[in-house]
PDB file of C-alpha atoms in Angstrom:
ATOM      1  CA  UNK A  26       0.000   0.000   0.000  1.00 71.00           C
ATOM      2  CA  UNK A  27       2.801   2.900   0.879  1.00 71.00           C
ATOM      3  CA  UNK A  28       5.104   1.992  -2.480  1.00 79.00           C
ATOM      4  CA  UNK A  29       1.574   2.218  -4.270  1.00 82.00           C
ATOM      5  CA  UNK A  30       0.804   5.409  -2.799  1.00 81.00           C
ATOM      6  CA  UNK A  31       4.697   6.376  -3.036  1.00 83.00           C
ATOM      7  CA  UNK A  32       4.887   5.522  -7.319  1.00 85.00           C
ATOM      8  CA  UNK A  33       1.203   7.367  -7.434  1.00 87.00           C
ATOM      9  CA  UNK A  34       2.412  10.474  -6.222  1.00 87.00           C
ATOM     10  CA  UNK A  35       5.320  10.222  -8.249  1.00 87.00           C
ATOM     11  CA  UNK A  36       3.645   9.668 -11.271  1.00 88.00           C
ATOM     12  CA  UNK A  37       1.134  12.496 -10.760  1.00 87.00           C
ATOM     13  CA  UNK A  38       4.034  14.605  -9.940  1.00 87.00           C
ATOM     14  CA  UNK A  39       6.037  14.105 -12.629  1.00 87.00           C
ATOM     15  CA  UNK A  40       3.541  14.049 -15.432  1.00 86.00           C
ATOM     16  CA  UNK A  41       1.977  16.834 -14.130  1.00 80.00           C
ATOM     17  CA  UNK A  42       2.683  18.869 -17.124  1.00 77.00           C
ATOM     18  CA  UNK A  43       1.261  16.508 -19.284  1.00 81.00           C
ATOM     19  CA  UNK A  44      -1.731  15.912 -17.114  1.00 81.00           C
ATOM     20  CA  UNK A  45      -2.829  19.355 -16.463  1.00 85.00           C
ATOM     21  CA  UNK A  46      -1.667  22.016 -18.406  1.00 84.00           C
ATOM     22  CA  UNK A  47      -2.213  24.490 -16.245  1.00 86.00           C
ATOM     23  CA  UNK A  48       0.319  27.654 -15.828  1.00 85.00           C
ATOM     24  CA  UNK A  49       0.688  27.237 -11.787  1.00 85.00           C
ATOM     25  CA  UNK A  50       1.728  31.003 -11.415  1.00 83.00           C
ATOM     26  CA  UNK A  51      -0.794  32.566 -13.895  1.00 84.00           C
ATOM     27  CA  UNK A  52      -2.744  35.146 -11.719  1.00 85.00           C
ATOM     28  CA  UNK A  53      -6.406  35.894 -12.131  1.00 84.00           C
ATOM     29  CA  UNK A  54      -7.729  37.679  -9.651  1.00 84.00           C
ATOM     30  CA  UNK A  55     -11.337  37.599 -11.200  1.00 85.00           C
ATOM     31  CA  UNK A  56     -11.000  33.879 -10.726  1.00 85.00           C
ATOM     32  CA  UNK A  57     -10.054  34.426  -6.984  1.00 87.00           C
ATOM     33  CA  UNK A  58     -11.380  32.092  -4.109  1.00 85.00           C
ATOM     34  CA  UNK A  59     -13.533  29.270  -6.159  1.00 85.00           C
ATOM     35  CA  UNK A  60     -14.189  26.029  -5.010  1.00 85.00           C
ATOM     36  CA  UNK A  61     -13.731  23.025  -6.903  1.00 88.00           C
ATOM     37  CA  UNK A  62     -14.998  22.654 -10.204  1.00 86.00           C
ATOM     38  CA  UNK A  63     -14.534  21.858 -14.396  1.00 87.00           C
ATOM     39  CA  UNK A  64     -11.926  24.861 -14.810  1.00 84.00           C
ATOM     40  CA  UNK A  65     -10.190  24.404 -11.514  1.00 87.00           C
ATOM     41  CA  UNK A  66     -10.857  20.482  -9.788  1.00 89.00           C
ATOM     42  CA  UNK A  67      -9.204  22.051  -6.788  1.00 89.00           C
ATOM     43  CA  UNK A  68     -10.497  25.524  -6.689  1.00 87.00           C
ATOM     44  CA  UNK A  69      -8.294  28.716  -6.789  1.00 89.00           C
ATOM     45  CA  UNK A  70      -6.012  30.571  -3.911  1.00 87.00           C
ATOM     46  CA  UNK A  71      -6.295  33.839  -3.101  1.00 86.00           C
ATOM     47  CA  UNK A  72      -4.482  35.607  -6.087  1.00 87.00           C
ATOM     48  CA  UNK A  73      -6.757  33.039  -8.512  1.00 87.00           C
ATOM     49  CA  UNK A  74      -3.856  30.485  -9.048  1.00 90.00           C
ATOM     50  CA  UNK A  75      -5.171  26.803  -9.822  1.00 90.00           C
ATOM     51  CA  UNK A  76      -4.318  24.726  -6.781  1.00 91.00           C
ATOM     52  CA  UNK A  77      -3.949  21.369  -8.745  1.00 91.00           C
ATOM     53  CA  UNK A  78      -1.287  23.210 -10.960  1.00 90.00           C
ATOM     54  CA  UNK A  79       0.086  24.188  -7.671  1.00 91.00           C
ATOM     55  CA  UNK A  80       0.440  21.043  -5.668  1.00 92.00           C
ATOM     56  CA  UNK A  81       1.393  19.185  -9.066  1.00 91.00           C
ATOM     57  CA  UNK A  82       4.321  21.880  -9.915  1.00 90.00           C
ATOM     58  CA  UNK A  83       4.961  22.030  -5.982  1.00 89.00           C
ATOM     59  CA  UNK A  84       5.115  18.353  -5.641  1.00 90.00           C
ATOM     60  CA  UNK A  85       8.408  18.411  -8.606  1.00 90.00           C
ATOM     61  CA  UNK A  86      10.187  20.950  -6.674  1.00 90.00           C
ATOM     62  CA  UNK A  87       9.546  19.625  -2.869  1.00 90.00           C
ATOM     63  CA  UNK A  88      10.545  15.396  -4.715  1.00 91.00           C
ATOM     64  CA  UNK A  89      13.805  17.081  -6.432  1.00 92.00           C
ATOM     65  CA  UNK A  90      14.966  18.942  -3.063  1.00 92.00           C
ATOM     66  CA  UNK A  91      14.827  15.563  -1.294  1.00 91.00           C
ATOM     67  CA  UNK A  92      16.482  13.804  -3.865  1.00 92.00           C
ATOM     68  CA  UNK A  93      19.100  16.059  -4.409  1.00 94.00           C
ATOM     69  CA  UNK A  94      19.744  16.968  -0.829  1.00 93.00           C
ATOM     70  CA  UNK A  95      19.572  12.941   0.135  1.00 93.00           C
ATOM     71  CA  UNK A  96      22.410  12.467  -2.572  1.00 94.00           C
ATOM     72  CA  UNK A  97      24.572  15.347  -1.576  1.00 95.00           C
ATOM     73  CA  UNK A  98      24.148  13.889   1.837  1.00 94.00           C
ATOM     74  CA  UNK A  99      25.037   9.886   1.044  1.00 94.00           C
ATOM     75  CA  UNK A 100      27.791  10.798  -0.683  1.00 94.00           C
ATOM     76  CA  UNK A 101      29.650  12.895   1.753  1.00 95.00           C
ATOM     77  CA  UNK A 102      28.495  10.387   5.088  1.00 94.00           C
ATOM     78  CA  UNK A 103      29.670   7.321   2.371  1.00 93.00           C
ATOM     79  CA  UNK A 104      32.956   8.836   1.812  1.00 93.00           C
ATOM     80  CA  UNK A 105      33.665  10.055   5.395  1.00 93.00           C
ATOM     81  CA  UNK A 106      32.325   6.474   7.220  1.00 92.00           C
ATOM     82  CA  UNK A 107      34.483   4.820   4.599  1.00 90.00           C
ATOM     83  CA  UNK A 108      37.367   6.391   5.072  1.00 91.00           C
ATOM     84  CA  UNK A 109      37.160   6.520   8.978  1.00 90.00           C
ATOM     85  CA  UNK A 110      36.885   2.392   9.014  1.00 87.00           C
ATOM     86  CA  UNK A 111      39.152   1.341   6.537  1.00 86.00           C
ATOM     87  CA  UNK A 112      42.265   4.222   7.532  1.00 86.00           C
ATOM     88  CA  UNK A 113      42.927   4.170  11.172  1.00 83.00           C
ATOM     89  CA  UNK A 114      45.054   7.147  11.348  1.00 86.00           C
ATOM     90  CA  UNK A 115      41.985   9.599   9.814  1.00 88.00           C
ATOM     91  CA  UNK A 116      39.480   7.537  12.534  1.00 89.00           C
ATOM     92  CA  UNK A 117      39.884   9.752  15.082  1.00 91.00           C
ATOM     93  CA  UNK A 118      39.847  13.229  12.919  1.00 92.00           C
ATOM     94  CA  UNK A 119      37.071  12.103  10.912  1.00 93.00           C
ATOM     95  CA  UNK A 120      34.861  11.197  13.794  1.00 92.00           C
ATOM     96  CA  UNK A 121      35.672  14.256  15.832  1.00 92.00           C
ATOM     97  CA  UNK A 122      34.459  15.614  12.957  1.00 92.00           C
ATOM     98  CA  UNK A 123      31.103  13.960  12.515  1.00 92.00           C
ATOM     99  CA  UNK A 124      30.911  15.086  16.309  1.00 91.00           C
ATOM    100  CA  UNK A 125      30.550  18.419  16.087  1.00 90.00           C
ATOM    101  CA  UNK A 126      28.426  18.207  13.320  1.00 89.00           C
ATOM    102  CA  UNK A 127      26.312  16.544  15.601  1.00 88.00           C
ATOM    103  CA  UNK A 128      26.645  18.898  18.431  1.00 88.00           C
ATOM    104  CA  UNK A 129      25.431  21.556  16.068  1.00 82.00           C
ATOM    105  CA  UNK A 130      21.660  22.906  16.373  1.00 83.00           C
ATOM    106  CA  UNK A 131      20.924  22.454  12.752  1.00 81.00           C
ATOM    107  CA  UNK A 132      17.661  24.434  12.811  1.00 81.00           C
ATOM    108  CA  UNK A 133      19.191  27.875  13.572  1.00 85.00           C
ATOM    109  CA  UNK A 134      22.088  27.134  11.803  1.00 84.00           C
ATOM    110  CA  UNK A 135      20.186  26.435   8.057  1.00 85.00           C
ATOM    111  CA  UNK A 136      18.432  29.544   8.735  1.00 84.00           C
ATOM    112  CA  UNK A 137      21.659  31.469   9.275  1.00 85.00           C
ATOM    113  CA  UNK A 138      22.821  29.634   5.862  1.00 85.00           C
ATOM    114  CA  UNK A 139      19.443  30.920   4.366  1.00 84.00           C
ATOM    115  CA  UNK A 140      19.909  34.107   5.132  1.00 84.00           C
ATOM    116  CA  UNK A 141      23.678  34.208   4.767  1.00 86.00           C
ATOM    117  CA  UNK A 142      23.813  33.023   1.320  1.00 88.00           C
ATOM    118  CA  UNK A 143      20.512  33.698  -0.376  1.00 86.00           C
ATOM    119  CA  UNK A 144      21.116  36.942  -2.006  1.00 86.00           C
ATOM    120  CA  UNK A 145      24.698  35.933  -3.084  1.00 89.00           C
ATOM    121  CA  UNK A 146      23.393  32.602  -4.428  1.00 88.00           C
ATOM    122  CA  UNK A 147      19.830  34.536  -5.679  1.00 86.00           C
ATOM    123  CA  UNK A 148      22.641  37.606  -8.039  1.00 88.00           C
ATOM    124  CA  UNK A 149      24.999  34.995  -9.480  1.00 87.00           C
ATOM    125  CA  UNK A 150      22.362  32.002 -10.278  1.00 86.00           C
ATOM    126  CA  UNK A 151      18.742  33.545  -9.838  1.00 85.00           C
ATOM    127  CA  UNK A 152      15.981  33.469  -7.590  1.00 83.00           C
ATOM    128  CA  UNK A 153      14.898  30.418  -8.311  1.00 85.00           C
ATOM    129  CA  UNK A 154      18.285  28.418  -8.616  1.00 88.00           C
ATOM    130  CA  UNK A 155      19.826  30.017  -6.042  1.00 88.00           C
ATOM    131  CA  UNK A 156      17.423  28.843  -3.789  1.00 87.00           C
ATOM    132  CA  UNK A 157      17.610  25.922  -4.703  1.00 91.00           C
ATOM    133  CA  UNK A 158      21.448  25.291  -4.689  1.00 91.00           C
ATOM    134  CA  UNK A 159      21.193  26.400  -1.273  1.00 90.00           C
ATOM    135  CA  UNK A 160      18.598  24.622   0.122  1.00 91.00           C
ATOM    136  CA  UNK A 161      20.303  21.400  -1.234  1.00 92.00           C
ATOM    137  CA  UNK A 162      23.396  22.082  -0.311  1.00 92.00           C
ATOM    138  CA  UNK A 163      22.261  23.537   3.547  1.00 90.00           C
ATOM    139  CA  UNK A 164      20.201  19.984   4.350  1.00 91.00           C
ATOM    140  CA  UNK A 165      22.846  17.771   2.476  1.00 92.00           C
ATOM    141  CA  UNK A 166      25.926  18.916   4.613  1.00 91.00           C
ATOM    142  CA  UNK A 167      23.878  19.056   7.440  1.00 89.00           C
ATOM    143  CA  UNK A 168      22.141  15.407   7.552  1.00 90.00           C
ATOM    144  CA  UNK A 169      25.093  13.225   6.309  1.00 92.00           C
ATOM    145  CA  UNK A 170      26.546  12.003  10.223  1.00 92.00           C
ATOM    146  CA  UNK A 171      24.470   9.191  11.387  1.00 91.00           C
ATOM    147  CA  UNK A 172      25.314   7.513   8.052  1.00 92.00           C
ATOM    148  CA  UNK A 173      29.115   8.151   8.785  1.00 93.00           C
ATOM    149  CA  UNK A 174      29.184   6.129  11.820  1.00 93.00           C
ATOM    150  CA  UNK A 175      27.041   3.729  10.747  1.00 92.00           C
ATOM    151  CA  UNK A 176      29.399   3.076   7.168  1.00 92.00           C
ATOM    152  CA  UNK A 177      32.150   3.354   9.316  1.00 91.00           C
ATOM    153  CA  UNK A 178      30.678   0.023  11.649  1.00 90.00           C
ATOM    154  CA  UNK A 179      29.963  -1.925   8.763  1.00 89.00           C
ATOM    155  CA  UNK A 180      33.515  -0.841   7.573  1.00 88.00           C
ATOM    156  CA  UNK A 181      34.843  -2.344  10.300  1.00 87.00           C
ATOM    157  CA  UNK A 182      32.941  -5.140  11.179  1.00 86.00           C
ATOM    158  CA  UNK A 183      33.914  -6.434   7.199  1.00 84.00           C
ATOM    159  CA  UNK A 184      37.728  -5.423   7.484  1.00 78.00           C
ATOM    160  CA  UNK A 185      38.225  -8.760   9.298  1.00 73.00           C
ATOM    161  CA  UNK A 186      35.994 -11.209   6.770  1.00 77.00           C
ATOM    162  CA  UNK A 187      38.072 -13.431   4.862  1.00 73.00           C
ATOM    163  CA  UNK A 188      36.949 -12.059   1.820  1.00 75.00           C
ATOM    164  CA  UNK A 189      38.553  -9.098   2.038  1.00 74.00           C
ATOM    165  CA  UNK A 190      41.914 -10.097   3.637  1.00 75.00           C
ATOM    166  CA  UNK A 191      41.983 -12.125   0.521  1.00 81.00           C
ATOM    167  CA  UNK A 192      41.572  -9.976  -1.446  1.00 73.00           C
ATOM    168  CA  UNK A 193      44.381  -7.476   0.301  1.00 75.00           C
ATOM    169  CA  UNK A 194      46.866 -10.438   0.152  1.00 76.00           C
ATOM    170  CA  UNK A 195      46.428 -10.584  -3.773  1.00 73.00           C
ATOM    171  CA  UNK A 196      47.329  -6.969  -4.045  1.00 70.00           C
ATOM    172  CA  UNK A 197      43.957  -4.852  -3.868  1.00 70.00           C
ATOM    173  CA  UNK A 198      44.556  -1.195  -2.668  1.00 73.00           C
ATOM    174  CA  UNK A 199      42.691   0.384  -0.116  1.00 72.00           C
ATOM    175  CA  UNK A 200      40.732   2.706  -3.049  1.00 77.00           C
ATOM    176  CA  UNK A 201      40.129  -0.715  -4.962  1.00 78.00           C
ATOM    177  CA  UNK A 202      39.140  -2.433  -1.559  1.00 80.00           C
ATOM    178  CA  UNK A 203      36.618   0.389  -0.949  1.00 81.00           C
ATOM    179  CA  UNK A 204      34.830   0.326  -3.986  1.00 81.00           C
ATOM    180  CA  UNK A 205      34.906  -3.453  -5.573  1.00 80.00           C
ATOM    181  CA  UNK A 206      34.333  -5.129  -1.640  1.00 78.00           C
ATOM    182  CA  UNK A 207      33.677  -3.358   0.876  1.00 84.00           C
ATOM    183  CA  UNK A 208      30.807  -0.513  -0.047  1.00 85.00           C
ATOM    184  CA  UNK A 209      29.054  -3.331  -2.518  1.00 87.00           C
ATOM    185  CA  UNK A 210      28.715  -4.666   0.789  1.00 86.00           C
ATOM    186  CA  UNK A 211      27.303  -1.712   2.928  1.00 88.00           C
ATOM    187  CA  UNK A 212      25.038  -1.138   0.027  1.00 88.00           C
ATOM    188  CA  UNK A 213      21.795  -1.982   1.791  1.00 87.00           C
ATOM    189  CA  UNK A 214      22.187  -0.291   4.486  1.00 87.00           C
ATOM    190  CA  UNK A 215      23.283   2.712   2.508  1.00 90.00           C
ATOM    191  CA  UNK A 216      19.819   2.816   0.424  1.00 88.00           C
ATOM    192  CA  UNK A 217      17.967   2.319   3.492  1.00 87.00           C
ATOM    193  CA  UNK A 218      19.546   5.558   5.146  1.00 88.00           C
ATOM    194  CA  UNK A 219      19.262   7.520   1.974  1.00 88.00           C
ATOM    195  CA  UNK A 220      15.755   6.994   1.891  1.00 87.00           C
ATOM    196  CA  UNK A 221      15.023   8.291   5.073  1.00 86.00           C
ATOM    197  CA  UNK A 222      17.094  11.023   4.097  1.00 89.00           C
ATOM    198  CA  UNK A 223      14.753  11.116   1.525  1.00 91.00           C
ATOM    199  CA  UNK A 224      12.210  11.398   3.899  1.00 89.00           C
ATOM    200  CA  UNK A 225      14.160  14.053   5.964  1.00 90.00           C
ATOM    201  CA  UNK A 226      14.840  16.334   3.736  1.00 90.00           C
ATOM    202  CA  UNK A 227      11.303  16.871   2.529  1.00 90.00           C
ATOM    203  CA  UNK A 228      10.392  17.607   5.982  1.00 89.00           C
ATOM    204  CA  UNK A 229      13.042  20.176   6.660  1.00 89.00           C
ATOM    205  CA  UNK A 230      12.330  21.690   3.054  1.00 87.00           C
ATOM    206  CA  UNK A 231       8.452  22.232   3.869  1.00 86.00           C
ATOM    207  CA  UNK A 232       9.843  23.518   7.391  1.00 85.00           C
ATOM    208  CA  UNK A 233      11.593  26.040   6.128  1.00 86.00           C
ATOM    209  CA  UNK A 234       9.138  27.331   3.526  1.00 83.00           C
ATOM    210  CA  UNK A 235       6.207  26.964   6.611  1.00 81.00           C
ATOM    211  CA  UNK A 236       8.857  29.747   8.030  1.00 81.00           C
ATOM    212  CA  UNK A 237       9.595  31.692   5.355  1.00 79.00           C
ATOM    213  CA  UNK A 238      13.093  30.715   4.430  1.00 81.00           C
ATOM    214  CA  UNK A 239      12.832  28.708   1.536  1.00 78.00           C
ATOM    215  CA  UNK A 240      11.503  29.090  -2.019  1.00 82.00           C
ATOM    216  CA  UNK A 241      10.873  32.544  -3.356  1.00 81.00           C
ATOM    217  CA  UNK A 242       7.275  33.247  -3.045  1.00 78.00           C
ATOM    218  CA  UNK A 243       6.192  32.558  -7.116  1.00 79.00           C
ATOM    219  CA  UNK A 244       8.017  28.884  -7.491  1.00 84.00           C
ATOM    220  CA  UNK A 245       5.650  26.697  -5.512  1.00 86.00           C
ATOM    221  CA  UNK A 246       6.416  24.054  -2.809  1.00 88.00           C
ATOM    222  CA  UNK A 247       4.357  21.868  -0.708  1.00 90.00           C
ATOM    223  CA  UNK A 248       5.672  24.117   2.613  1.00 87.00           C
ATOM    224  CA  UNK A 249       4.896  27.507   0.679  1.00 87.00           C
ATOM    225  CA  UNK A 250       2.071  26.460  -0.081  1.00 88.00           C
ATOM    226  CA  UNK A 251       1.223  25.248   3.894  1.00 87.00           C
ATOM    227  CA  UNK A 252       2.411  28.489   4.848  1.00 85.00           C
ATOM    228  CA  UNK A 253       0.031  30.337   2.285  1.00 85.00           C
ATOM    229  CA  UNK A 254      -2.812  28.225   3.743  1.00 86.00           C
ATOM    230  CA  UNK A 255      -2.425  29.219   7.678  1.00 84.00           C
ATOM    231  CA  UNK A 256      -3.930  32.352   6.734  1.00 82.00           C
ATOM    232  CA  UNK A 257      -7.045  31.328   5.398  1.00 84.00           C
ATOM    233  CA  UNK A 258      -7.318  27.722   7.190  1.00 85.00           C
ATOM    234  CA  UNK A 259     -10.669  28.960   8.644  1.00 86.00           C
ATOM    235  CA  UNK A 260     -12.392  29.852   5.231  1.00 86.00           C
ATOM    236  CA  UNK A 261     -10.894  27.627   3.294  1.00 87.00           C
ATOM    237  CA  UNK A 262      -9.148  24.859   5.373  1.00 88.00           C
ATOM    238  CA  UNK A 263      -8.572  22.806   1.825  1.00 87.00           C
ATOM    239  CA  UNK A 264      -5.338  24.820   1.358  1.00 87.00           C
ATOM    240  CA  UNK A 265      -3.743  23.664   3.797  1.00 89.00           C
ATOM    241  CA  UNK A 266      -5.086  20.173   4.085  1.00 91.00           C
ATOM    242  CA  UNK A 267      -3.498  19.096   0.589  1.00 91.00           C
ATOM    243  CA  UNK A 268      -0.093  19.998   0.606  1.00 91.00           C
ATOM    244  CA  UNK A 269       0.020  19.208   4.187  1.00 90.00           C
ATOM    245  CA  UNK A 270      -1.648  15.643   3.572  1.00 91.00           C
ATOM    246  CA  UNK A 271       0.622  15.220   0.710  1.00 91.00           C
ATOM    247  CA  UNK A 272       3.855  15.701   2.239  1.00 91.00           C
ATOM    248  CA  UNK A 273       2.609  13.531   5.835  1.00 90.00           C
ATOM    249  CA  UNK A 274       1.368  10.969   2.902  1.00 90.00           C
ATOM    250  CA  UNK A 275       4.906  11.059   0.869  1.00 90.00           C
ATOM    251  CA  UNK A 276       6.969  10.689   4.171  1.00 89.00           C
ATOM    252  CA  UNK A 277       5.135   7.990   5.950  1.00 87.00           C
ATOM    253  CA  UNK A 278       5.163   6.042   2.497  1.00 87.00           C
ATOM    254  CA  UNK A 279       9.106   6.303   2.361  1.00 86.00           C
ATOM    255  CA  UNK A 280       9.327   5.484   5.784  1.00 81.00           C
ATOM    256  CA  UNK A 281       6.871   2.579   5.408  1.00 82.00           C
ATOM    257  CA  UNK A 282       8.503   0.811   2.445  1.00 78.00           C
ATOM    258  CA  UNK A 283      11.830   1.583   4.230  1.00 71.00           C
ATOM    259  CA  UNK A 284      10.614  -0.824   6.974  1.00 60.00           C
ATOM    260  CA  UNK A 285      10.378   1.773   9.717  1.00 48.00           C
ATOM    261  CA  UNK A 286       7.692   1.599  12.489  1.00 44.00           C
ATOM    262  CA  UNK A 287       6.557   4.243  14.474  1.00 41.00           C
ATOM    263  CA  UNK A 288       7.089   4.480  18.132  1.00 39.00           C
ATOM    264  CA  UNK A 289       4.712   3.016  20.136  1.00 38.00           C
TER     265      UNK A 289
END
């Protein structure tokens, strides 16, 4: 049920184009307010924008910062776990580290890289871009630790399997080693963390739209779109139902198919 739920949104997302050929930012302030119907299944916001156009276009941009930001941060927590277990002499650096990445409050701190960086990011690249370069890159360096130590275990727990001190005694290099034996074998475990990451990322993208600190105001995301909603969740509590139902339903799928329970 949640990896049918998880390839439905998906699909609707990405051939959203296709589907509905709607322009999500076209303004029509005549059009302001309506409920569901023929010209608009999902109604219209408050500036007369078509909310399936919306959702659909916000959907593509809230998918592609998880993706992107789970990538940037699986890459960096494979590389660092990886080289913490298999070269003892960078252990100790590496994990110190991972430490005070840790020890960081990451919530003020991708706020200060928000507002740090945005209008640097927003003159050389765009609004748009920019944004979205930095949101990417703010989640992905912050959210890549747990999956250091945890590469670095199952680095270490395999350095001593026969496999692999065979294939040291026939000449592999530690580079070689890494690649052809050792993450081939972490490779579970690494698609299981970088779909929670998945998960993650979405969440800390629609938190910081909800606040303000995301998107630019005319590219759409599921949070922006929350965030629009608060104001009117009284008149029309559909606004903020949607995106927020999608991104609750998009999470608990990943989480679902990932094999994760919630707490009891």
């Amino acid at each position: 049920m949640a990896r049918r739920a998880l390839v439905l949104i998906a699909a609707l997302v990405l051939l959203g184009p296709v589907l509905w050929r709607v322009d999500p930012g076209l303004l029509d302030l005549r059009a302001r307010n309506l409920g569901p119907g023929w010209a608009h299944p999902l109604g219209t916001d408050q500036l007369g924008r078509d909310m399936l156009a919306r959702l659909l276009a916000g959907g593509r941009v809230t998918l592609a910062v998880g993706l992107a930001a789970s990538a940037l941060a699986v890459t960096i927590g494979t590389a660092i776990g990886a080289l913490a277990g298999t070269f003892r002499r960078a252990d100790a650096a590496l994990m110190r580290l991972t430490d005070m990445f840790l020890s960081l409050p990451l919530l003020p701190l991708l706020l200060l890289a928000v507002m740090l960086f945005r209008d640097p990011l927003a003159q050389r690249l765009g609004a748009q871009a920019g944004a979205f370069v930095l949101i990417v890159a703010a989640i992905g360096l912050t959210s890549w630790m747990h999956l250091a130590r945890m590469v670095r275990a199952q680095v270490m727990a395999l350095a001593g399997r026969d496999f692999i001190l065979a294939a040291r005694m026939v000449g592999n290099g530690s580079g070689r080693l890494i690649v052809r034996h050792l993450l081939p074998n972490v490779a579970p475990q690494i698609g299981v963390a970088a779909s929670l990451g998945f998960a993650s990322a979405i969440m800390t993208e629609s938190g910081l739209s909800f606040l303000g600190f995301g998107f630019p105001p005319d590219l759409p995301t599921w949070g922006r779109m929350l965030a629009e909603g608060v104001a009117q969740i009284q008149t029309h509590p559909a606004r903020v139902l949607l995106p927020g139902a999608l991104i609750a339903v998009t999470v608990l799928s990943v989480n679902a198919v990932c094999g994760v329970k919630a707490p009891q």
